């Protein structure tokens, strides 16, 4: 796919393979289909330890990503499970979001920035 690095920057994702980007007309959402790069696959979602694959997990899911202007954006990926020595069967880690989070790291960062105390807009 062309312009992959541009999409990566817009979506704020790293260590992630961007498979394709589609626009969901009904939901008015841009959906980026992704998967972790090989080195990031097969890791426990809680401790990041490399663990054997357990099964395909509950299927595809989506994470809220940074908006692109006025367009809402989401990442969509498979959710395989691994068997961690310490944590048992857990959904594998993904490089774009915290375990069990419904949004990406980049989305978190932006919300944190917007919520920073003392941030004022001057109009003089
Ligand atoms: Zn673990």
XYZ file of N, CA, C and O and ligand atoms in Angstrom:
497
model
N 0.845 -1.194 0.000
C 0.000 0.000 0.000
C 0.876 1.237 0.000
O 1.876 1.293 0.697
N 0.523 2.206 -0.783
C 1.296 3.447 -0.845
C 1.001 4.321 0.363
O -0.025 4.206 0.992
N 1.945 5.209 0.644
C 1.751 6.208 1.698
C 1.482 5.586 3.062
O 0.755 6.146 3.870
N 2.084 4.447 3.309
C 1.851 3.784 4.587
C 2.367 4.622 5.749
O 1.721 4.730 6.784
N 3.539 5.238 5.548
C 4.091 6.002 6.672
C 3.216 7.208 6.986
O 3.085 7.615 8.137
N 2.595 7.783 5.960
C 1.676 8.893 6.210
C 0.498 8.427 7.061
O 0.135 9.050 8.049
N -0.084 7.304 6.684
C -1.200 6.764 7.465
C -0.778 6.443 8.888
O -1.488 6.709 9.838
N 0.427 5.863 9.025
C 0.911 5.535 10.364
C 1.003 6.784 11.225
O 0.621 6.787 12.385
N 1.531 7.847 10.635
C 1.657 9.093 11.397
C 0.299 9.675 11.741
O 0.082 10.142 12.858
N -0.617 9.653 10.779
C -1.947 10.206 11.024
C -2.663 9.444 12.134
O -3.358 10.024 12.967
N -2.481 8.128 12.122
C -3.187 7.293 13.094
C -2.405 7.140 14.397
O -2.951 6.664 15.398
N -1.140 7.534 14.382
C -0.327 7.439 15.580
C -0.022 6.017 15.987
O -0.128 5.654 17.157
N 0.359 5.182 15.021
C 0.646 3.773 15.329
C 2.084 3.440 14.968
O 2.630 3.963 14.004
N 2.682 2.545 15.760
C 4.048 2.074 15.524
C 4.075 0.560 15.652
O 3.211 -0.023 16.296
N 5.115 -0.052 15.072
C 5.299 -1.503 15.181
C 4.046 -2.237 14.719
O 3.644 -3.245 15.284
N 3.410 -1.665 13.722
C 2.115 -2.155 13.278
C 2.091 -2.239 11.763
O 2.551 -1.325 11.081
N 1.582 -3.349 11.255
C 1.403 -3.501 9.816
C 0.025 -2.953 9.452
O -0.989 -3.364 10.027
N 0.011 -2.019 8.520
C -1.256 -1.467 8.061
C -1.675 -2.245 6.824
O -1.028 -2.196 5.791
N -2.768 -2.992 6.940
C -3.185 -3.858 5.833
C -3.985 -3.079 4.795
O -3.774 -3.194 3.611
N -4.941 -2.314 5.273
C -5.719 -1.479 4.361
C -6.545 -0.496 5.161
O -6.764 -0.689 6.360
N -6.988 0.528 4.479
C -7.819 1.542 5.116
C -9.123 1.625 4.337
O -9.107 1.721 3.110
N -10.235 1.520 5.035
C -11.532 1.589 4.362
C -12.403 2.638 5.068
O -12.196 2.934 6.243
N -13.342 3.191 4.321
C -14.254 4.151 4.918
C -15.629 3.501 5.045
O -16.213 3.073 4.052
N -16.088 3.405 6.281
C -17.399 2.826 6.556
C -18.444 3.931 6.366
O -18.610 4.792 7.223
N -19.106 3.901 5.227
C -20.043 4.983 4.870
C -21.191 5.096 5.872
O -21.581 6.193 6.253
N -21.746 3.962 6.259
C -22.901 3.976 7.159
C -22.550 4.605 8.501
O -23.261 5.456 9.008
N -21.422 4.169 9.061
C -21.031 4.667 10.382
C -20.218 5.953 10.284
O -19.948 6.595 11.304
N -19.832 6.336 9.061
C -18.973 7.514 8.871
C -17.698 7.402 9.710
O -17.314 8.314 10.439
N -17.089 6.227 9.613
C -15.857 5.966 10.350
C -14.804 5.432 9.392
O -15.096 4.582 8.551
N -13.594 5.964 9.512
C -12.478 5.426 8.763
C -11.897 4.265 9.561
O -11.592 4.416 10.740
N -11.810 3.095 8.931
C -11.350 1.905 9.644
C -10.023 1.428 9.056
O -9.944 1.104 7.863
N -9.001 1.405 9.886
C -7.684 0.932 9.464
C -7.513 -0.505 9.946
O -7.549 -0.774 11.149
N -7.359 -1.423 8.990
C -7.142 -2.825 9.353
C -5.659 -3.022 9.603
O -4.837 -2.690 8.736
N -5.335 -3.516 10.779
C -3.932 -3.595 11.190
C -3.614 -4.941 11.824
O -4.516 -5.725 12.165
N -2.309 -5.183 11.986
C -1.844 -6.307 12.794
C -0.467 -5.942 13.323
O 0.239 -5.135 12.709
N -0.079 -6.518 14.455
C 1.256 -6.218 14.981
C 2.326 -6.725 14.024
O 2.124 -7.744 13.355
N 3.470 -6.043 13.955
C 4.591 -6.588 13.182
C 5.014 -7.901 13.844
O 4.707 -8.152 15.011
N 5.733 -8.735 13.105
C 6.039 -10.097 13.568
C 6.651 -10.120 14.965
O 6.282 -10.944 15.807
N 7.576 -9.206 15.232
C 8.257 -9.217 16.530
C 7.318 -8.918 17.692
O 7.630 -9.218 18.839
N 6.184 -8.292 17.391
C 5.261 -7.896 18.455
C 4.130 -8.903 18.654
O 3.272 -8.713 19.505
N 4.136 -9.962 17.840
C 3.044 -10.930 17.942
C 3.328 -11.974 19.013
O 4.481 -12.211 19.358
N 2.283 -12.616 19.489
C 2.459 -13.732 20.417
C 2.994 -13.321 21.771
O 3.731 -14.059 22.407
N 2.618 -12.129 22.220
C 3.070 -11.666 23.537
C 1.881 -11.532 24.478
O 0.802 -11.108 24.073
N 2.117 -11.866 25.736
C 1.067 -11.761 26.749
C 0.580 -10.315 26.841
O 1.382 -9.385 26.882
N -0.736 -10.128 26.899
C -1.298 -8.781 26.976
C -1.004 -8.085 28.293
O -1.107 -6.871 28.399
N -0.642 -8.847 29.299
C -0.408 -8.241 30.609
C 1.064 -8.008 30.915
O 1.418 -7.026 31.530
N 1.937 -8.926 30.482
C 3.359 -8.771 30.828
C 4.281 -8.702 29.606
O 5.486 -8.548 29.758
N 3.739 -8.835 28.421
C 4.505 -8.727 27.170
C 5.441 -9.920 26.919
O 6.194 -9.904 25.960
N 5.409 -10.914 27.785
C 6.291 -12.057 27.582
C 5.845 -12.844 26.350
O 4.654 -13.028 26.125
N 6.827 -13.316 25.577
C 6.512 -14.166 24.440
C 5.862 -15.443 24.924
O 6.384 -16.098 25.817
N 4.736 -15.807 24.341
C 3.974 -16.946 24.825
C 3.400 -17.704 23.636
O 3.152 -17.124 22.586
N 3.203 -19.009 23.801
C 2.636 -19.789 22.694
C 1.190 -19.395 22.404
O 0.440 -19.043 23.319
N 0.839 -19.451 21.135
C -0.532 -19.137 20.747
C -1.484 -20.145 21.372
O -1.195 -21.338 21.454
N -2.633 -19.662 21.836
C -3.637 -20.535 22.423
C -4.766 -20.785 21.424
O -5.067 -21.906 21.080
N -5.383 -19.703 20.943
C -6.401 -19.841 19.889
C -6.623 -18.489 19.219
O -5.900 -17.530 19.480
N -7.603 -18.444 18.355
C -7.856 -17.223 17.605
C -8.578 -16.141 18.389
O -8.734 -15.020 17.911
N -9.019 -16.485 19.617
C -9.679 -15.487 20.445
C -11.069 -15.139 19.956
O -11.638 -15.838 19.115
N -11.623 -14.049 20.480
C -13.019 -13.706 20.195
C -13.274 -13.064 18.835
O -14.397 -12.683 18.545
N -12.256 -12.924 17.998
C -12.502 -12.361 16.665
C -11.987 -10.949 16.509
O -11.184 -10.481 17.314
N -12.499 -10.272 15.470
C -12.034 -8.908 15.195
C -12.597 -7.964 16.237
O -13.716 -8.136 16.716
N -11.818 -6.941 16.570
C -12.354 -5.874 17.410
C -11.773 -4.551 16.950
O -10.856 -4.509 16.132
N -12.325 -3.470 17.473
C -11.889 -2.134 17.056
C -11.430 -1.311 18.247
O -11.907 -1.496 19.359
N -10.501 -0.398 17.962
C -9.999 0.551 18.950
C -10.188 1.957 18.398
O -9.882 2.219 17.230
N -10.646 2.857 19.219
C -10.772 4.251 18.802
C -9.383 4.843 18.603
O -8.524 4.726 19.481
N -9.165 5.456 17.458
C -7.875 6.086 17.152
C -8.061 7.591 17.064
O -9.170 8.104 17.251
N -6.987 8.295 16.804
C -7.067 9.740 16.640
C -7.989 10.073 15.472
O -7.904 9.448 14.419
N -8.839 11.066 15.672
C -9.669 11.534 14.562
C -8.788 12.109 13.464
O -7.713 12.635 13.729
N -9.267 12.018 12.244
C -8.579 12.651 11.126
C -9.421 13.852 10.727
O -10.385 13.720 9.979
N -9.086 15.003 11.280
C -9.942 16.162 11.079
C -11.285 15.891 11.725
O -11.361 15.608 12.914
N -12.348 15.934 10.942
C -13.683 15.712 11.499
C -14.115 14.251 11.373
O -15.228 13.899 11.765
N -13.257 13.428 10.806
C -13.599 12.022 10.592
C -13.122 11.173 11.763
O -11.954 11.219 12.139
N -14.033 10.407 12.312
C -13.666 9.487 13.371
C -12.886 8.309 12.771
O -13.202 7.846 11.679
N -11.858 7.857 13.476
C -11.027 6.763 12.967
C -10.911 5.654 14.001
O -10.889 5.906 15.204
N -10.866 4.435 13.495
C -10.707 3.283 14.376
C -9.734 2.293 13.762
O -9.603 2.214 12.541
N -9.046 1.551 14.627
C -8.220 0.440 14.164
C -9.028 -0.835 14.329
O -9.798 -0.951 15.282
N -8.853 -1.781 13.420
C -9.520 -3.069 13.546
C -8.494 -4.176 13.365
O -7.660 -4.115 12.455
N -8.547 -5.180 14.245
C -7.568 -6.270 14.175
C -8.131 -7.532 14.809
O -9.107 -7.484 15.561
N -7.469 -8.647 14.497
C -7.779 -9.915 15.159
C -7.340 -9.837 16.617
O -6.484 -9.028 16.980
N -7.917 -10.715 17.434
C -7.561 -10.730 18.852
C -7.206 -12.149 19.296
O -7.925 -12.771 20.083
N -6.077 -12.661 18.785
C -5.665 -14.018 19.183
C -5.315 -14.061 20.670
O -4.979 -13.038 21.261
N -5.430 -15.259 21.234
C -5.063 -15.414 22.645
C -3.790 -16.245 22.772
O -3.513 -17.104 21.939
N -3.029 -15.973 23.802
C -1.815 -16.726 24.077
C -1.930 -17.342 25.472
O -2.778 -16.938 26.282
N -1.061 -18.308 25.727
C -1.036 -18.900 27.065
C 0.271 -18.475 27.738
O 1.342 -18.983 27.429
N 0.145 -17.537 28.661
C 1.314 -17.010 29.370
C 1.634 -17.919 30.559
O 0.731 -18.411 31.220
N 2.929 -18.102 30.816
C 3.342 -18.932 31.958
C 2.778 -18.389 33.268
O 2.456 -19.124 34.181
N 2.714 -17.052 33.351
C 2.281 -16.448 34.605
C 0.787 -16.106 34.612
O 0.119 -16.253 35.626
N 0.265 -15.658 33.479
C -1.096 -15.120 33.462
C -2.137 -16.034 32.828
O -3.300 -15.666 32.729
N -1.696 -17.202 32.372
C -2.644 -18.125 31.771
C -3.072 -17.665 30.390
O -2.314 -17.013 29.679
N -4.308 -17.987 30.022
C -4.806 -17.651 28.692
C -5.289 -16.198 28.684
O -6.202 -15.833 29.416
N -4.639 -15.379 27.882
C -5.001 -13.957 27.781
C -4.939 -13.519 26.320
O -4.225 -14.118 25.513
N -5.686 -12.475 26.009
C -5.601 -11.896 24.675
C -4.195 -11.313 24.501
O -3.657 -10.677 25.409
N -3.620 -11.571 23.339
C -2.249 -11.142 23.065
C -2.126 -9.619 23.074
O -3.076 -8.886 22.767
N -0.946 -9.167 23.432
C -0.661 -7.731 23.441
C -0.716 -7.154 22.034
O -0.427 -7.841 21.058
N -1.091 -5.885 21.918
C -1.007 -5.171 20.648
C -0.161 -3.916 20.875
O -0.205 -3.332 21.958
N 0.629 -3.535 19.866
C 1.546 -2.407 20.072
C 0.862 -1.041 20.063
O 1.502 -0.045 20.369
N -0.430 -0.981 19.725
C -1.072 0.324 19.589
C -1.974 0.687 20.766
O -2.519 1.789 20.806
N -2.179 -0.227 21.718
C -3.098 0.095 22.820
C -2.746 -0.688 24.081
O -2.153 -1.768 24.005
N -3.120 -0.141 25.224
C -2.968 -0.863 26.481
C -3.895 -2.071 26.503
O -4.931 -2.079 25.843
N -3.525 -3.054 27.303
C -4.359 -4.237 27.440
C -5.744 -3.813 27.938
O -5.839 -3.046 28.897
N -6.792 -4.300 27.290
C -8.170 -4.009 27.687
C -8.617 -2.573 27.421
O -9.717 -2.197 27.815
N -7.783 -1.763 26.800
C -8.198 -0.393 26.489
C -9.009 -0.389 25.195
O -8.764 -1.187 24.301
N -9.979 0.513 25.112
C -10.803 0.604 23.913
C -10.310 1.643 22.925
O -10.953 1.923 21.933
N -9.131 2.236 23.231
C -8.591 3.274 22.358
C -7.074 3.151 22.313
O -6.466 2.466 23.133
N -6.473 3.829 21.368
C -5.027 3.688 21.150
C -4.226 4.546 22.115
O -4.750 5.472 22.741
N -2.914 4.264 22.206
C -2.007 5.114 22.998
C -2.065 6.561 22.521
O -2.080 7.492 23.307
N -2.076 6.732 21.191
C -2.083 8.084 20.640
C -3.348 8.829 21.052
O -3.317 10.023 21.351
N -4.463 8.116 21.085
C -5.729 8.722 21.514
C -5.623 9.128 22.985
O -5.996 10.238 23.363
N -5.091 8.233 23.806
C -4.832 8.547 25.222
C -4.023 9.824 25.375
O -4.347 10.690 26.169
N -2.923 9.900 24.614
C -2.016 11.045 24.734
C -2.735 12.339 24.408
O -2.544 13.349 25.060
N -3.569 12.297 23.380
C -4.251 13.518 22.989
C -5.256 13.941 24.053
O -5.337 15.114 24.393
N -5.978 12.985 24.599
C -6.948 13.307 25.641
C -6.224 13.885 26.856
O -6.659 14.859 27.463
N -5.067 13.294 27.208
C -4.303 13.786 28.347
C -3.843 15.218 28.114
O -3.891 16.060 29.003
N -3.420 15.500 26.884
C -2.941 16.836 26.557
C -4.083 17.848 26.654
O -3.945 18.923 27.225
N -5.240 17.469 26.140
C -6.393 18.378 26.167
C -6.853 18.632 27.598
O -7.435 19.671 27.897
N -6.587 17.672 28.479
C -7.041 17.787 29.855
C -5.975 18.406 30.762
O -6.168 18.516 31.960
N -4.852 18.832 30.184
C -3.770 19.398 30.984
C -4.237 20.676 31.680
O -4.714 21.597 31.024
N -4.103 20.730 33.010
C -4.511 21.953 33.713
C -3.640 23.129 33.280
O -2.449 22.961 33.022
N -4.220 24.288 33.230
C -3.441 25.484 32.898
C -3.326 25.733 31.420
O -2.738 26.732 31.006
N -3.863 24.819 30.629
C -3.836 25.045 29.183
C -4.918 26.070 28.850
O -6.100 25.829 29.038
N -4.482 27.220 28.384
C -5.440 28.277 28.096
C -5.293 28.739 26.670
O -4.212 28.729 26.113
N -6.390 29.153 26.110
C -6.360 29.694 24.758
C -6.481 31.207 24.862
O -7.467 31.725 25.404
N -5.475 31.912 24.405
C -5.500 33.374 24.452
C -5.972 33.918 23.122
O -5.561 33.443 22.071
N -6.802 34.900 23.172
C -7.314 35.460 21.931
C -7.066 36.959 21.880
O -7.939 37.741 21.557
N -5.870 37.356 22.288
C -5.565 38.808 22.245
C -4.544 39.154 21.185
O -4.617 38.836 20.072
Zn 1.857 -12.670 31.173
